[in-house]
JSON list of C-alpha atoms in Angstrom, two decimals:
[
{"chain": "A", "resi": 1, "resn": "MET", "atom": "CA", "xyz": [5.59, -7.92, -27.10]},
{"chain": "A", "resi": 2, "resn": "GLN", "atom": "CA", "xyz": [3.24, -8.01, -24.08]},
{"chain": "A", "resi": 3, "resn": "ARG", "atom": "CA", "xyz": [3.13, -5.24, -21.51]},
{"chain": "A", "resi": 4, "resn": "LEU", "atom": "CA", "xyz": [3.90, -6.08, -17.89]},
{"chain": "A", "resi": 5, "resn": "GLY", "atom": "CA", "xyz": [0.32, -5.33, -16.85]},
{"chain": "A", "resi": 6, "resn": "GLU", "atom": "CA", "xyz": [-1.02, -7.83, -19.38]},
{"chain": "A", "resi": 7, "resn": "ILE", "atom": "CA", "xyz": [1.40, -10.51, -18.18]},
{"chain": "A", "resi": 8, "resn": "LEU", "atom": "CA", "xyz": [0.42, -9.94, -14.55]},
{"chain": "A", "resi": 9, "resn": "ARG", "atom": "CA", "xyz": [-3.27, -10.09, -15.46]},
{"chain": "A", "resi": 10, "resn": "GLU", "atom": "CA", "xyz": [-2.76, -13.44, -17.18]},
{"chain": "A", "resi": 11, "resn": "LEU", "atom": "CA", "xyz": [-0.83, -14.79, -14.19]},
{"chain": "A", "resi": 12, "resn": "ALA", "atom": "CA", "xyz": [-3.60, -13.55, -11.87]},
{"chain": "A", "resi": 13, "resn": "LYS", "atom": "CA", "xyz": [-6.16, -15.59, -13.82]},
{"chain": "A", "resi": 14, "resn": "LYS", "atom": "CA", "xyz": [-4.17, -18.78, -13.23]},
{"chain": "A", "resi": 15, "resn": "ASN", "atom": "CA", "xyz": [-2.66, -18.39, -9.76]},
{"chain": "A", "resi": 16, "resn": "LEU", "atom": "CA", "xyz": [-4.52, -17.43, -6.56]},
{"chain": "A", "resi": 17, "resn": "PHE", "atom": "CA", "xyz": [-1.47, -15.85, -4.90]},
{"chain": "A", "resi": 18, "resn": "MET", "atom": "CA", "xyz": [-0.77, -13.74, -8.00]},
{"chain": "A", "resi": 19, "resn": "LYS", "atom": "CA", "xyz": [-4.44, -12.78, -8.17]},
{"chain": "A", "resi": 20, "resn": "ASP", "atom": "CA", "xyz": [-4.38, -11.47, -4.59]},
{"chain": "A", "resi": 21, "resn": "LEU", "atom": "CA", "xyz": [-1.14, -9.60, -5.21]},
{"chain": "A", "resi": 22, "resn": "TYR", "atom": "CA", "xyz": [-2.38, -8.17, -8.52]},
{"chain": "A", "resi": 23, "resn": "VAL", "atom": "CA", "xyz": [-5.71, -7.02, -7.08]},
{"chain": "A", "resi": 24, "resn": "SER", "atom": "CA", "xyz": [-4.16, -5.56, -3.92]},
{"chain": "A", "resi": 25, "resn": "THR", "atom": "CA", "xyz": [-1.59, -3.58, -5.87]},
{"chain": "A", "resi": 26, "resn": "LEU", "atom": "CA", "xyz": [-3.74, -2.32, -8.72]},
{"chain": "A", "resi": 27, "resn": "SER", "atom": "CA", "xyz": [-6.82, -1.55, -6.62]},
{"chain": "A", "resi": 28, "resn": "ARG", "atom": "CA", "xyz": [-4.70, 0.79, -4.50]},
{"chain": "A", "resi": 29, "resn": "GLU", "atom": "CA", "xyz": [-3.27, 2.42, -7.64]},
{"chain": "A", "resi": 30, "resn": "HIS", "atom": "CA", "xyz": [-6.68, 2.97, -9.26]},
{"chain": "A", "resi": 31, "resn": "PHE", "atom": "CA", "xyz": [-8.60, 3.83, -6.10]},
{"chain": "A", "resi": 32, "resn": "GLU", "atom": "CA", "xyz": [-8.28, 7.62, -6.45]},
{"chain": "A", "resi": 33, "resn": "ASP", "atom": "CA", "xyz": [-9.41, 7.46, -10.09]},
{"chain": "A", "resi": 34, "resn": "VAL", "atom": "CA", "xyz": [-12.48, 5.47, -9.05]},
{"chain": "A", "resi": 35, "resn": "ILE", "atom": "CA", "xyz": [-13.62, 7.46, -5.99]},
{"chain": "A", "resi": 36, "resn": "GLY", "atom": "CA", "xyz": [-12.10, 10.90, -6.60]},
{"chain": "A", "resi": 37, "resn": "LYS", "atom": "CA", "xyz": [-9.49, 12.94, -4.81]},
{"chain": "A", "resi": 38, "resn": "PRO", "atom": "CA", "xyz": [-11.62, 14.26, -1.89]},
{"chain": "A", "resi": 39, "resn": "PHE", "atom": "CA", "xyz": [-12.55, 10.73, -0.82]},
{"chain": "A", "resi": 40, "resn": "ASN", "atom": "CA", "xyz": [-9.07, 9.40, -1.47]},
{"chain": "A", "resi": 41, "resn": "GLU", "atom": "CA", "xyz": [-7.68, 11.79, 1.14]},
{"chain": "A", "resi": 42, "resn": "HIS", "atom": "CA", "xyz": [-9.85, 10.15, 3.80]},
{"chain": "A", "resi": 43, "resn": "CYS", "atom": "CA", "xyz": [-10.28, 6.55, 2.60]},
{"chain": "A", "resi": 44, "resn": "LYS", "atom": "CA", "xyz": [-7.77, 3.82, 1.72]},
{"chain": "A", "resi": 45, "resn": "VAL", "atom": "CA", "xyz": [-7.83, 0.26, 0.42]},
{"chain": "A", "resi": 46, "resn": "VAL", "atom": "CA", "xyz": [-6.38, -1.73, 3.32]},
{"chain": "A", "resi": 47, "resn": "LYS", "atom": "CA", "xyz": [-6.84, -5.36, 2.31]},
{"chain": "A", "resi": 48, "resn": "PHE", "atom": "CA", "xyz": [-8.04, -7.78, -0.34]},
{"chain": "A", "resi": 49, "resn": "GLU", "atom": "CA", "xyz": [-8.94, -11.27, 0.81]},
{"chain": "A", "resi": 50, "resn": "ASP", "atom": "CA", "xyz": [-11.24, -14.00, -0.55]},
{"chain": "A", "resi": 51, "resn": "GLY", "atom": "CA", "xyz": [-12.76, -11.70, -3.17]},
{"chain": "A", "resi": 52, "resn": "ILE", "atom": "CA", "xyz": [-13.52, -8.97, -0.63]},
{"chain": "A", "resi": 53, "resn": "ILE", "atom": "CA", "xyz": [-11.84, -5.58, -0.78]},
{"chain": "A", "resi": 54, "resn": "TYR", "atom": "CA", "xyz": [-11.70, -3.69, 2.51]},
{"chain": "A", "resi": 55, "resn": "ILE", "atom": "CA", "xyz": [-11.74, 0.12, 2.54]},
{"chain": "A", "resi": 56, "resn": "GLU", "atom": "CA", "xyz": [-11.19, 2.16, 5.69]},
{"chain": "A", "resi": 57, "resn": "CYS", "atom": "CA", "xyz": [-12.17, 5.80, 6.10]},
{"chain": "A", "resi": 58, "resn": "ASP", "atom": "CA", "xyz": [-11.10, 8.17, 8.86]},
{"chain": "A", "resi": 59, "resn": "ASP", "atom": "CA", "xyz": [-14.62, 9.57, 9.35]},
{"chain": "A", "resi": 60, "resn": "GLN", "atom": "CA", "xyz": [-18.06, 7.93, 9.51]},
{"chain": "A", "resi": 61, "resn": "LEU", "atom": "CA", "xyz": [-19.39, 10.54, 7.06]},
{"chain": "A", "resi": 62, "resn": "PHE", "atom": "CA", "xyz": [-17.17, 9.12, 4.30]},
{"chain": "A", "resi": 63, "resn": "VAL", "atom": "CA", "xyz": [-18.14, 5.55, 5.23]},
{"chain": "A", "resi": 64, "resn": "THR", "atom": "CA", "xyz": [-21.82, 6.42, 4.90]},
{"chain": "A", "resi": 65, "resn": "GLU", "atom": "CA", "xyz": [-21.32, 8.24, 1.61]},
{"chain": "A", "resi": 66, "resn": "LEU", "atom": "CA", "xyz": [-19.20, 5.49, 0.01]},
{"chain": "A", "resi": 67, "resn": "ASN", "atom": "CA", "xyz": [-21.63, 2.77, 1.09]},
{"chain": "A", "resi": 68, "resn": "PHE", "atom": "CA", "xyz": [-24.15, 4.25, -1.36]},
{"chain": "A", "resi": 69, "resn": "PHE", "atom": "CA", "xyz": [-21.64, 3.59, -4.17]},
{"chain": "A", "resi": 70, "resn": "ARG", "atom": "CA", "xyz": [-20.30, 0.16, -3.14]},
{"chain": "A", "resi": 71, "resn": "GLU", "atom": "CA", "xyz": [-21.49, -1.64, -6.26]},
{"chain": "A", "resi": 72, "resn": "LYS", "atom": "CA", "xyz": [-20.28, 1.12, -8.54]},
{"chain": "A", "resi": 73, "resn": "ILE", "atom": "CA", "xyz": [-16.84, 1.04, -6.86]},
{"chain": "A", "resi": 74, "resn": "ARG", "atom": "CA", "xyz": [-16.70, -2.76, -7.23]},
{"chain": "A", "resi": 75, "resn": "GLY", "atom": "CA", "xyz": [-17.63, -2.56, -10.91]},
{"chain": "A", "resi": 76, "resn": "LYS", "atom": "CA", "xyz": [-15.16, 0.19, -11.75]},
{"chain": "A", "resi": 77, "resn": "LEU", "atom": "CA", "xyz": [-12.28, -1.53, -9.94]},
{"chain": "A", "resi": 78, "resn": "ASN", "atom": "CA", "xyz": [-13.04, -4.84, -11.68]},
{"chain": "A", "resi": 79, "resn": "ASP", "atom": "CA", "xyz": [-13.13, -3.01, -15.03]},
{"chain": "A", "resi": 80, "resn": "ARG", "atom": "CA", "xyz": [-9.74, -1.44, -14.34]},
{"chain": "A", "resi": 81, "resn": "LEU", "atom": "CA", "xyz": [-8.28, -4.76, -13.23]},
{"chain": "A", "resi": 82, "resn": "GLY", "atom": "CA", "xyz": [-9.53, -6.49, -16.36]},
{"chain": "A", "resi": 83, "resn": "ILE", "atom": "CA", "xyz": [-10.69, -9.51, -14.35]},
{"chain": "A", "resi": 84, "resn": "TYR", "atom": "CA", "xyz": [-13.70, -10.19, -12.14]},
{"chain": "A", "resi": 85, "resn": "ALA", "atom": "CA", "xyz": [-11.83, -10.49, -8.84]},
{"chain": "A", "resi": 86, "resn": "ILE", "atom": "CA", "xyz": [-13.71, -8.23, -6.44]},
{"chain": "A", "resi": 87, "resn": "LYS", "atom": "CA", "xyz": [-16.96, -9.83, -5.36]},
{"chain": "A", "resi": 88, "resn": "LYS", "atom": "CA", "xyz": [-17.74, -7.56, -2.43]},
{"chain": "A", "resi": 89, "resn": "VAL", "atom": "CA", "xyz": [-16.69, -4.16, -1.07]},
{"chain": "A", "resi": 90, "resn": "VAL", "atom": "CA", "xyz": [-16.61, -3.60, 2.70]},
{"chain": "A", "resi": 91, "resn": "ILE", "atom": "CA", "xyz": [-16.30, -0.01, 3.86]},
{"chain": "A", "resi": 92, "resn": "ARG", "atom": "CA", "xyz": [-15.66, 0.72, 7.52]},
{"chain": "A", "resi": 93, "resn": "LYS", "atom": "CA", "xyz": [-14.39, 3.42, 9.84]},
{"chain": "A", "resi": 94, "resn": "LYS", "atom": "CA", "xyz": [-10.73, 3.22, 10.74]},
{"chain": "A", "resi": 95, "resn": "ARG", "atom": "CA", "xyz": [-10.24, 2.18, 14.33]},
{"chain": "A", "resi": 96, "resn": "ARG", "atom": "CA", "xyz": [-8.15, 4.38, 16.54]},
{"chain": "A", "resi": 97, "resn": "ALA", "atom": "CA", "xyz": [-5.44, 2.94, 18.74]},
{"chain": "A", "resi": 98, "resn": "ILE", "atom": "CA", "xyz": [-6.03, 3.61, 22.42]},
{"chain": "A", "resi": 99, "resn": "ASN", "atom": "CA", "xyz": [-2.86, 4.34, 24.37]},
{"chain": "A", "resi": 100, "resn": "GLY", "atom": "CA", "xyz": [-0.72, 2.61, 21.78]},
{"chain": "A", "resi": 101, "resn": "LEU", "atom": "CA", "xyz": [-2.80, -0.61, 21.84]}
]
């Protein structure tokens, strides 16, 4: 009997929508394991689109630090996903809303 994760991985290989859903969900789940708890408190996976995973951090210091490890993050997340889905990692500072805008 196959595990749910294995079934979802197989569906992700065949269907673009399932791939996006699979990567978005699992990358968020594995993010802390990949970057560590201190970074996880300040940085979050916000989007996966067209092979690009977007990470936002609340401070430029974390953006700078994580940019040194972009390729390592991409590799580890792809390893955990079990498919080569993430082609690029974009790390940026979270924008603040000004007066509710």
